[in-house]
PDB file of C-alpha atoms in Angstrom:
ATOM      1  CA  MET B   1      -4.212   6.074 -18.927  1.00 87.00           C
ATOM      2  CA  LEU B   2      -6.328   4.281 -16.411  1.00 94.00           C
ATOM      3  CA  ASP B   3      -9.749   4.887 -15.749  1.00 95.00           C
ATOM      4  CA  HIS B   4     -11.411   5.497 -12.398  1.00 94.00           C
ATOM      5  CA  ASP B   5     -10.095   3.211  -9.538  1.00 97.00           C
ATOM      6  CA  LEU B   6     -13.599   2.097  -8.395  1.00 97.00           C
ATOM      7  CA  SER B   7     -12.288  -0.255  -5.564  1.00 98.00           C
ATOM      8  CA  GLN B   8     -12.020   2.453  -3.060  1.00 97.00           C
ATOM      9  CA  ARG B   9     -13.763   2.567   0.205  1.00 96.00           C
ATOM     10  CA  ALA B  10     -14.140   6.426  -0.219  1.00 95.00           C
ATOM     11  CA  LEU B  11     -16.337   5.730  -3.401  1.00 94.00           C
ATOM     12  CA  GLY B  12     -18.669   3.233  -1.536  1.00 96.00           C
ATOM     13  CA  ALA B  13     -16.735  -0.094  -2.383  1.00 98.00           C
ATOM     14  CA  ARG B  14     -16.883  -2.777   0.290  1.00 97.00           C
ATOM     15  CA  ILE B  15     -15.665  -6.149   0.848  1.00 98.00           C
ATOM     16  CA  VAL B  16     -17.825  -9.282   0.568  1.00 96.00           C
ATOM     17  CA  LYS B  17     -16.671 -11.517   3.452  1.00 94.00           C
ATOM     18  CA  GLY B  18     -18.523 -14.503   2.566  1.00 93.00           C
ATOM     19  CA  LEU B  19     -16.565 -14.671  -0.687  1.00 95.00           C
ATOM     20  CA  SER B  20     -13.307 -13.839   0.695  1.00 96.00           C
ATOM     21  CA  SER B  21     -10.561 -15.843   2.072  1.00 96.00           C
ATOM     22  CA  ILE B  22     -10.065 -15.801   5.882  1.00 95.00           C
ATOM     23  CA  SER B  23      -7.682 -13.219   7.380  1.00 94.00           C
ATOM     24  CA  SER B  24      -4.691 -14.514   9.220  1.00 89.00           C
ATOM     25  CA  PRO B  25      -2.793 -12.917  12.138  1.00 80.00           C
ATOM     26  CA  ALA B  26       1.028 -11.975  11.522  1.00 63.00           C
ATOM     27  CA  ASP B  27       3.747 -14.262  12.555  1.00 54.00           C
ATOM     28  CA  GLN B  28       6.141 -13.348  15.194  1.00 49.00           C
ATOM     29  CA  ARG B  29       8.900 -12.278  12.616  1.00 53.00           C
ATOM     30  CA  PHE B  30       6.433  -9.926  11.080  1.00 54.00           C
ATOM     31  CA  ARG B  31       5.326  -8.430  14.365  1.00 53.00           C
ATOM     32  CA  SER B  32       8.839  -7.935  15.658  1.00 53.00           C
ATOM     33  CA  PHE B  33       9.989  -6.209  12.283  1.00 51.00           C
ATOM     34  CA  PHE B  34       6.923  -3.847  12.475  1.00 52.00           C
ATOM     35  CA  SER B  35       7.344  -3.181  16.176  1.00 53.00           C
ATOM     36  CA  PHE B  36      10.918  -2.133  15.514  1.00 49.00           C
ATOM     37  CA  TRP B  37       9.957   0.030  12.604  1.00 47.00           C
ATOM     38  CA  SER B  38       7.236   1.867  14.650  1.00 49.00           C
ATOM     39  CA  SER B  39       9.646   2.267  17.492  1.00 50.00           C
ATOM     40  CA  THR B  40      12.107   4.117  15.164  1.00 49.00           C
ATOM     41  CA  SER B  41       9.618   5.949  13.008  1.00 47.00           C
ATOM     42  CA  THR B  42       9.537   9.721  13.243  1.00 42.00           C
ATOM     43  CA  SER B  43       5.686   9.756  12.904  1.00 43.00           C
ATOM     44  CA  SER B  44       4.314   9.146  16.384  1.00 38.00           C
ATOM     45  CA  GLY B  45       1.319   6.868  16.495  1.00 40.00           C
ATOM     46  CA  THR B  46       1.077   6.501  12.801  1.00 40.00           C
ATOM     47  CA  GLY B  47       3.365   3.443  12.396  1.00 43.00           C
ATOM     48  CA  PRO B  48       1.891  -0.210  11.570  1.00 46.00           C
ATOM     49  CA  SER B  49       1.367  -2.496  14.348  1.00 47.00           C
ATOM     50  CA  GLY B  50       1.785  -5.846  12.516  1.00 49.00           C
ATOM     51  CA  ASN B  51      -1.458  -7.103  13.835  1.00 53.00           C
ATOM     52  CA  VAL B  52      -4.611  -8.460  11.920  1.00 61.00           C
ATOM     53  CA  GLN B  53      -5.786  -6.129   9.394  1.00 80.00           C
ATOM     54  CA  HIS B  54      -9.478  -5.972   8.006  1.00 89.00           C
ATOM     55  CA  PRO B  55      -9.555  -6.973   4.483  1.00 95.00           C
ATOM     56  CA  ALA B  56     -11.044  -3.377   3.855  1.00 96.00           C
ATOM     57  CA  VAL B  57      -7.372  -2.150   4.083  1.00 96.00           C
ATOM     58  CA  THR B  58      -7.114  -3.141   0.370  1.00 97.00           C
ATOM     59  CA  LEU B  59      -9.713  -0.594  -0.493  1.00 98.00           C
ATOM     60  CA  GLU B  60      -7.380   2.318   0.663  1.00 96.00           C
ATOM     61  CA  ALA B  61      -5.353   3.853  -2.085  1.00 91.00           C
ATOM     62  CA  SER B  62      -2.557   4.918   0.092  1.00 88.00           C
ATOM     63  CA  LEU B  63       0.353   2.486   0.780  1.00 90.00           C
ATOM     64  CA  ILE B  64       1.273   2.483   4.444  1.00 88.00           C
ATOM     65  CA  LEU B  65       4.079   0.055   5.329  1.00 87.00           C
ATOM     66  CA  GLY B  66       2.582  -2.873   7.098  1.00 85.00           C
ATOM     67  CA  ASP B  67      -1.069  -1.883   6.546  1.00 89.00           C
ATOM     68  CA  CYS B  68      -1.914  -4.838   4.398  1.00 93.00           C
ATOM     69  CA  TRP B  69      -4.328  -7.712   4.366  1.00 96.00           C
ATOM     70  CA  ARG B  70      -2.822 -10.961   5.329  1.00 95.00           C
ATOM     71  CA  PHE B  71      -3.888 -14.465   4.440  1.00 96.00           C
ATOM     72  CA  GLU B  72      -2.421 -17.959   4.900  1.00 96.00           C
ATOM     73  CA  GLY B  73      -0.466 -19.621   1.958  1.00 96.00           C
ATOM     74  CA  SER B  74       0.466 -18.466  -1.356  1.00 97.00           C
ATOM     75  CA  SER B  75      -3.057 -18.347  -2.862  1.00 98.00           C
ATOM     76  CA  GLY B  76      -6.374 -16.617  -1.627  1.00 98.00           C
ATOM     77  CA  HIS B  77      -8.830 -14.143  -2.952  1.00 98.00           C
ATOM     78  CA  ILE B  78     -10.989 -11.131  -1.963  1.00 98.00           C
ATOM     79  CA  ALA B  79     -14.558 -10.129  -3.308  1.00 98.00           C
ATOM     80  CA  ILE B  80     -15.253  -6.414  -3.700  1.00 98.00           C
ATOM     81  CA  GLN B  81     -18.860  -5.112  -4.116  1.00 98.00           C
ATOM     82  CA  LEU B  82     -18.579  -1.864  -6.250  1.00 97.00           C
ATOM     83  CA  ALA B  83     -20.746   0.990  -5.519  1.00 95.00           C
ATOM     84  CA  TYR B  84     -21.791   1.178  -9.305  1.00 91.00           C
ATOM     85  CA  GLY B  85     -21.926  -1.215 -12.000  1.00 94.00           C
ATOM     86  CA  ALA B  86     -19.118  -0.384 -14.567  1.00 94.00           C
ATOM     87  CA  ASN B  87     -17.593  -1.484 -17.650  1.00 93.00           C
ATOM     88  CA  LEU B  88     -14.271  -2.711 -16.264  1.00 95.00           C
ATOM     89  CA  THR B  89     -11.101  -2.036 -18.117  1.00 95.00           C
ATOM     90  CA  ALA B  90      -8.071  -2.880 -15.897  1.00 97.00           C
ATOM     91  CA  LEU B  91      -6.662  -4.268 -12.824  1.00 98.00           C
ATOM     92  CA  SER B  92      -3.956  -2.768 -10.837  1.00 98.00           C
ATOM     93  CA  VAL B  93      -1.933  -4.303  -7.819  1.00 98.00           C
ATOM     94  CA  HIS B  94      -0.020  -1.962  -5.478  1.00 97.00           C
ATOM     95  CA  TYR B  95       2.721  -2.927  -3.202  1.00 96.00           C
ATOM     96  CA  ILE B  96       5.545  -1.586  -0.986  1.00 93.00           C
ATOM     97  CA  PRO B  97       8.831  -1.520  -3.116  1.00 92.00           C
ATOM     98  CA  ARG B  98      11.345  -4.189  -2.135  1.00 88.00           C
ATOM     99  CA  SER B  99      13.690  -1.587  -1.125  1.00 87.00           C
ATOM    100  CA  ARG B 100      11.601  -0.397   1.695  1.00 86.00           C
ATOM    101  CA  LEU B 101      10.815  -3.875   2.903  1.00 82.00           C
ATOM    102  CA  GLY B 102      12.742  -5.885   5.704  1.00 73.00           C
ATOM    103  CA  PRO B 103      14.759  -9.223   4.738  1.00 73.00           C
ATOM    104  CA  PHE B 104      12.444 -11.817   3.421  1.00 73.00           C
ATOM    105  CA  PHE B 105       9.378  -9.874   3.335  1.00 82.00           C
ATOM    106  CA  HIS B 106       9.191  -9.501  -0.476  1.00 90.00           C
ATOM    107  CA  GLN B 107       8.343 -13.363  -0.363  1.00 93.00           C
ATOM    108  CA  ASN B 108       4.714 -12.214   1.059  1.00 94.00           C
ATOM    109  CA  ALA B 109       4.040 -10.088  -1.948  1.00 96.00           C
ATOM    110  CA  PRO B 110       1.576 -11.401  -4.652  1.00 98.00           C
ATOM    111  CA  LYS B 111       3.048 -12.676  -7.907  1.00 98.00           C
ATOM    112  CA  SER B 112       0.082 -13.199  -9.977  1.00 98.00           C
ATOM    113  CA  LEU B 113      -3.440 -12.170  -9.707  1.00 98.00           C
ATOM    114  CA  THR B 114      -6.545 -12.691 -11.570  1.00 98.00           C
ATOM    115  CA  LEU B 115      -9.676 -10.450 -11.729  1.00 97.00           C
ATOM    116  CA  TRP B 116     -13.046 -12.307 -11.893  1.00 97.00           C
ATOM    117  CA  GLY B 117     -16.241 -10.497 -12.617  1.00 95.00           C
ATOM    118  CA  LEU B 118     -19.667 -11.811 -11.647  1.00 94.00           C
ATOM    119  CA  VAL B 119     -22.091 -12.537 -14.445  1.00 90.00           C
ATOM    120  CA  ARG B 120     -25.709 -12.570 -13.124  1.00 86.00           C
ATOM    121  CA  LEU B 121     -27.263 -15.170 -15.209  1.00 78.00           C
ATOM    122  CA  SER B 122     -30.278 -15.075 -12.983  1.00 67.00           C
ATOM    123  CA  GLU B 123     -30.848 -11.594 -14.581  1.00 70.00           C
ATOM    124  CA  HIS B 124     -29.341 -12.242 -17.869  1.00 61.00           C
ATOM    125  CA  LEU B 125     -30.346 -15.400 -19.587  1.00 55.00           C
ATOM    126  CA  THR B 126     -27.562 -15.390 -21.957  1.00 60.00           C
ATOM    127  CA  PHE B 127     -23.987 -14.203 -21.974  1.00 62.00           C
ATOM    128  CA  PRO B 128     -22.089 -14.402 -25.207  1.00 61.00           C
ATOM    129  CA  ALA B 129     -18.675 -14.583 -23.634  1.00 59.00           C
ATOM    130  CA  LEU B 130     -19.460 -17.871 -21.936  1.00 63.00           C
ATOM    131  CA  GLN B 131     -19.806 -19.546 -25.117  1.00 58.00           C
ATOM    132  CA  SER B 132     -16.164 -18.754 -26.064  1.00 54.00           C
ATOM    133  CA  THR B 133     -14.634 -18.512 -22.651  1.00 50.00           C
ATOM    134  CA  GLN B 134     -14.208 -22.092 -21.230  1.00 58.00           C
ATOM    135  CA  LEU B 135     -13.076 -20.976 -18.085  1.00 78.00           C
ATOM    136  CA  HIS B 136     -15.536 -19.727 -15.448  1.00 87.00           C
ATOM    137  CA  ARG B 137     -16.308 -20.396 -11.824  1.00 91.00           C
ATOM    138  CA  PRO B 138     -19.467 -21.251  -9.923  1.00 90.00           C
ATOM    139  CA  ILE B 139     -20.264 -18.940  -6.887  1.00 91.00           C
ATOM    140  CA  SER B 140     -19.383 -21.886  -4.476  1.00 91.00           C
ATOM    141  CA  TYR B 141     -15.666 -21.828  -5.919  1.00 93.00           C
ATOM    142  CA  PHE B 142     -15.054 -18.577  -4.036  1.00 95.00           C
ATOM    143  CA  ALA B 143     -17.761 -19.010  -1.256  1.00 92.00           C
ATOM    144  CA  ARG B 144     -16.763 -19.507   2.469  1.00 87.00           C
ATOM    145  CA  ASP B 145     -17.990 -22.825   3.631  1.00 80.00           C
ATOM    146  CA  LYS B 146     -19.374 -23.249   0.189  1.00 72.00           C
ATOM    147  CA  GLN B 147     -22.495 -21.302   1.285  1.00 74.00           C
ATOM    148  CA  PRO B 148     -22.730 -18.365  -0.994  1.00 76.00           C
ATOM    149  CA  PRO B 149     -24.301 -15.175   0.464  1.00 79.00           C
ATOM    150  CA  SER B 150     -27.742 -15.539  -0.817  1.00 78.00           C
ATOM    151  CA  ARG B 151     -28.459 -11.675  -0.611  1.00 83.00           C
ATOM    152  CA  ILE B 152     -25.750 -10.697  -3.019  1.00 88.00           C
ATOM    153  CA  VAL B 153     -25.665 -13.665  -5.556  1.00 89.00           C
ATOM    154  CA  LYS B 154     -28.171 -16.196  -6.716  1.00 85.00           C
ATOM    155  CA  PRO B 155     -27.703 -19.820  -7.800  1.00 81.00           C
ATOM    156  CA  GLY B 156     -26.429 -20.081 -11.410  1.00 82.00           C
ATOM    157  CA  ASP B 157     -24.410 -16.789 -11.250  1.00 89.00           C
ATOM    158  CA  VAL B 158     -20.949 -17.229 -12.338  1.00 91.00           C
ATOM    159  CA  PHE B 159     -17.604 -15.569 -12.266  1.00 93.00           C
ATOM    160  CA  VAL B 160     -15.729 -15.021 -15.602  1.00 92.00           C
ATOM    161  CA  PRO B 161     -11.812 -14.156 -15.856  1.00 93.00           C
ATOM    162  CA  LEU B 162     -11.194 -10.778 -17.049  1.00 94.00           C
ATOM    163  CA  ALA B 163      -7.453 -10.025 -16.618  1.00 95.00           C
ATOM    164  CA  THR B 164      -4.441 -11.200 -14.985  1.00 96.00           C
ATOM    165  CA  VAL B 165      -1.784  -9.049 -13.629  1.00 97.00           C
ATOM    166  CA  HIS B 166       1.702 -10.185 -12.699  1.00 98.00           C
ATOM    167  CA  TYR B 167       3.682  -8.110 -10.003  1.00 97.00           C
ATOM    168  CA  ASP B 168       7.501  -8.404 -10.241  1.00 97.00           C
ATOM    169  CA  VAL B 169       8.917  -7.517  -6.850  1.00 94.00           C
ATOM    170  CA  HIS B 170      12.369  -7.593  -8.297  1.00 92.00           C
ATOM    171  CA  LYS B 171      11.497  -4.423 -10.252  1.00 92.00           C
ATOM    172  CA  ASP B 172      11.040  -2.489  -7.097  1.00 88.00           C
ATOM    173  CA  GLN B 173       7.876  -0.911  -8.273  1.00 92.00           C
ATOM    174  CA  GLU B 174       4.699   0.377  -6.305  1.00 94.00           C
ATOM    175  CA  MET B 175       2.195  -0.765  -9.111  1.00 97.00           C
ATOM    176  CA  ALA B 176       1.512  -3.302 -11.927  1.00 98.00           C
ATOM    177  CA  VAL B 177      -1.346  -3.128 -14.254  1.00 98.00           C
ATOM    178  CA  ALA B 178      -3.064  -5.250 -16.650  1.00 97.00           C
ATOM    179  CA  TYR B 179      -5.785  -4.341 -18.872  1.00 96.00           C
ATOM    180  CA  ILE B 180      -8.906  -6.255 -20.025  1.00 93.00           C
ATOM    181  CA  GLY B 181      -8.407  -6.899 -23.572  1.00 82.00           C
ATOM    182  CA  ASP B 182     -11.619  -8.829 -24.484  1.00 72.00           C
ATOM    183  CA  LEU B 183     -14.111  -6.388 -25.761  1.00 63.00           C
ATOM    184  CA  GLU B 184     -17.009  -8.838 -25.489  1.00 63.00           C
ATOM    185  CA  VAL B 185     -16.186  -9.207 -21.993  1.00 70.00           C
ATOM    186  CA  GLU B 186     -15.337  -5.740 -21.045  1.00 65.00           C
ATOM    187  CA  SER B 187     -18.611  -4.451 -22.461  1.00 74.00           C
ATOM    188  CA  TYR B 188     -20.681  -6.138 -19.807  1.00 85.00           C
ATOM    189  CA  ILE B 189     -21.569  -4.247 -16.703  1.00 90.00           C
ATOM    190  CA  TYR B 190     -19.875  -5.709 -13.453  1.00 94.00           C
ATOM    191  CA  ASP B 191     -20.835  -4.556 -10.020  1.00 95.00           C
ATOM    192  CA  LEU B 192     -19.005  -7.461  -7.982  1.00 97.00           C
ATOM    193  CA  VAL B 193     -15.590  -8.883  -8.705  1.00 98.00           C
ATOM    194  CA  VAL B 194     -13.158 -11.312  -6.987  1.00 98.00           C
ATOM    195  CA  VAL B 195      -9.451 -10.633  -7.130  1.00 99.00           C
ATOM    196  CA  GLU B 196      -7.750 -14.044  -6.819  1.00 99.00           C
ATOM    197  CA  VAL B 197      -3.960 -14.273  -5.772  1.00 99.00           C
ATOM    198  CA  THR B 198      -2.893 -17.506  -7.525  1.00 98.00           C
ATOM    199  CA  GLU B 199       0.735 -17.257  -6.542  1.00 98.00           C
ATOM    200  CA  ASN B 200       3.019 -15.284  -4.200  1.00 98.00           C
ATOM    201  CA  TRP B 201       6.908 -14.971  -4.055  1.00 96.00           C
ATOM    202  CA  GLY B 202       7.606 -17.883  -1.814  1.00 95.00           C
ATOM    203  CA  GLY B 203       6.293 -16.865   1.548  1.00 94.00           C
ATOM    204  CA  ASP B 204       4.133 -18.894   3.988  1.00 94.00           C
ATOM    205  CA  SER B 205       1.458 -16.253   3.873  1.00 94.00           C
ATOM    206  CA  THR B 206       0.542 -13.411   1.586  1.00 97.00           C
ATOM    207  CA  CYS B 207       0.001  -9.675   2.212  1.00 95.00           C
ATOM    208  CA  LEU B 208      -2.243  -7.705  -0.060  1.00 97.00           C
ATOM    209  CA  TYR B 209      -2.209  -3.936  -0.272  1.00 96.00           C
ATOM    210  CA  HIS B 210      -4.340  -1.930  -2.570  1.00 97.00           C
ATOM    211  CA  VAL B 211      -5.891  -3.585  -5.441  1.00 98.00           C
ATOM    212  CA  GLY B 212      -7.406  -1.257  -8.106  1.00 98.00           C
ATOM    213  CA  VAL B 213     -10.460  -2.283 -10.152  1.00 98.00           C
ATOM    214  CA  HIS B 214     -10.754   0.431 -12.828  1.00 97.00           C
ATOM    215  CA  GLY B 215     -13.645   1.043 -15.224  1.00 95.00           C
ATOM    216  CA  GLN B 216     -16.045   3.556 -16.752  1.00 92.00           C
ATOM    217  CA  VAL B 217     -19.245   4.533 -15.078  1.00 87.00           C
ATOM    218  CA  GLU B 218     -22.003   7.234 -15.879  1.00 74.00           C
ATOM    219  CA  PRO B 219     -20.468  10.692 -14.988  1.00 67.00           C
ATOM    220  CA  THR B 220     -23.564  11.619 -13.142  1.00 60.00           C
ATOM    221  CA  LEU B 221     -22.913   8.616 -10.681  1.00 61.00           C
ATOM    222  CA  LEU B 222     -19.284   9.124 -10.098  1.00 60.00           C
ATOM    223  CA  LYS B 223     -18.602  12.378  -8.461  1.00 56.00           C
ATOM    224  CA  LEU B 224     -14.742  13.052  -7.959  1.00 50.00           C
TER     225      LEU B 224
END
């Protein structure tokens, strides 16, 4: 069973633009498809426009065809500030099943995603997992223009990999999940994460729907 999905705007999560990839407008083929979809939809005024979506759309748990965050290329990343520090336990990726997509649009689905958690070495002088985890990233690795937002992160803070999830578009599924298996890493309290798409299914751009960052917080903090 999954723990609370903490990466929801309704719970106070927000996007950190300075640590996220740049949004991309939809190409003509994408706009034409969703224009047709909207014109034939029975839900007046609720169909997707195919225009540029704010990255905060990834914080919405509902799946609406076309309401996804789009970025250029097969790889990119999005940073999420959680409302509460938490012991993180899993990453879930949500996507429209292939049977509901138009031709070729499954190529824009993410294929492999990695969840990175921020370790604030400026506040914690030691982090045992860094001694056993060779792979970690400096803040500048994810920062736009290599200028980290100083109000949120400090020099010396690093991101460590927590989990990698693979979404198989051929399984026609709405969700794929990866659990954090390293107890040493899981026991740390994280309040800022990056979800990095390292590969998609062959498209020139990638569309990201909801990504769930699951974890455990104090019951008095999280009121559901």
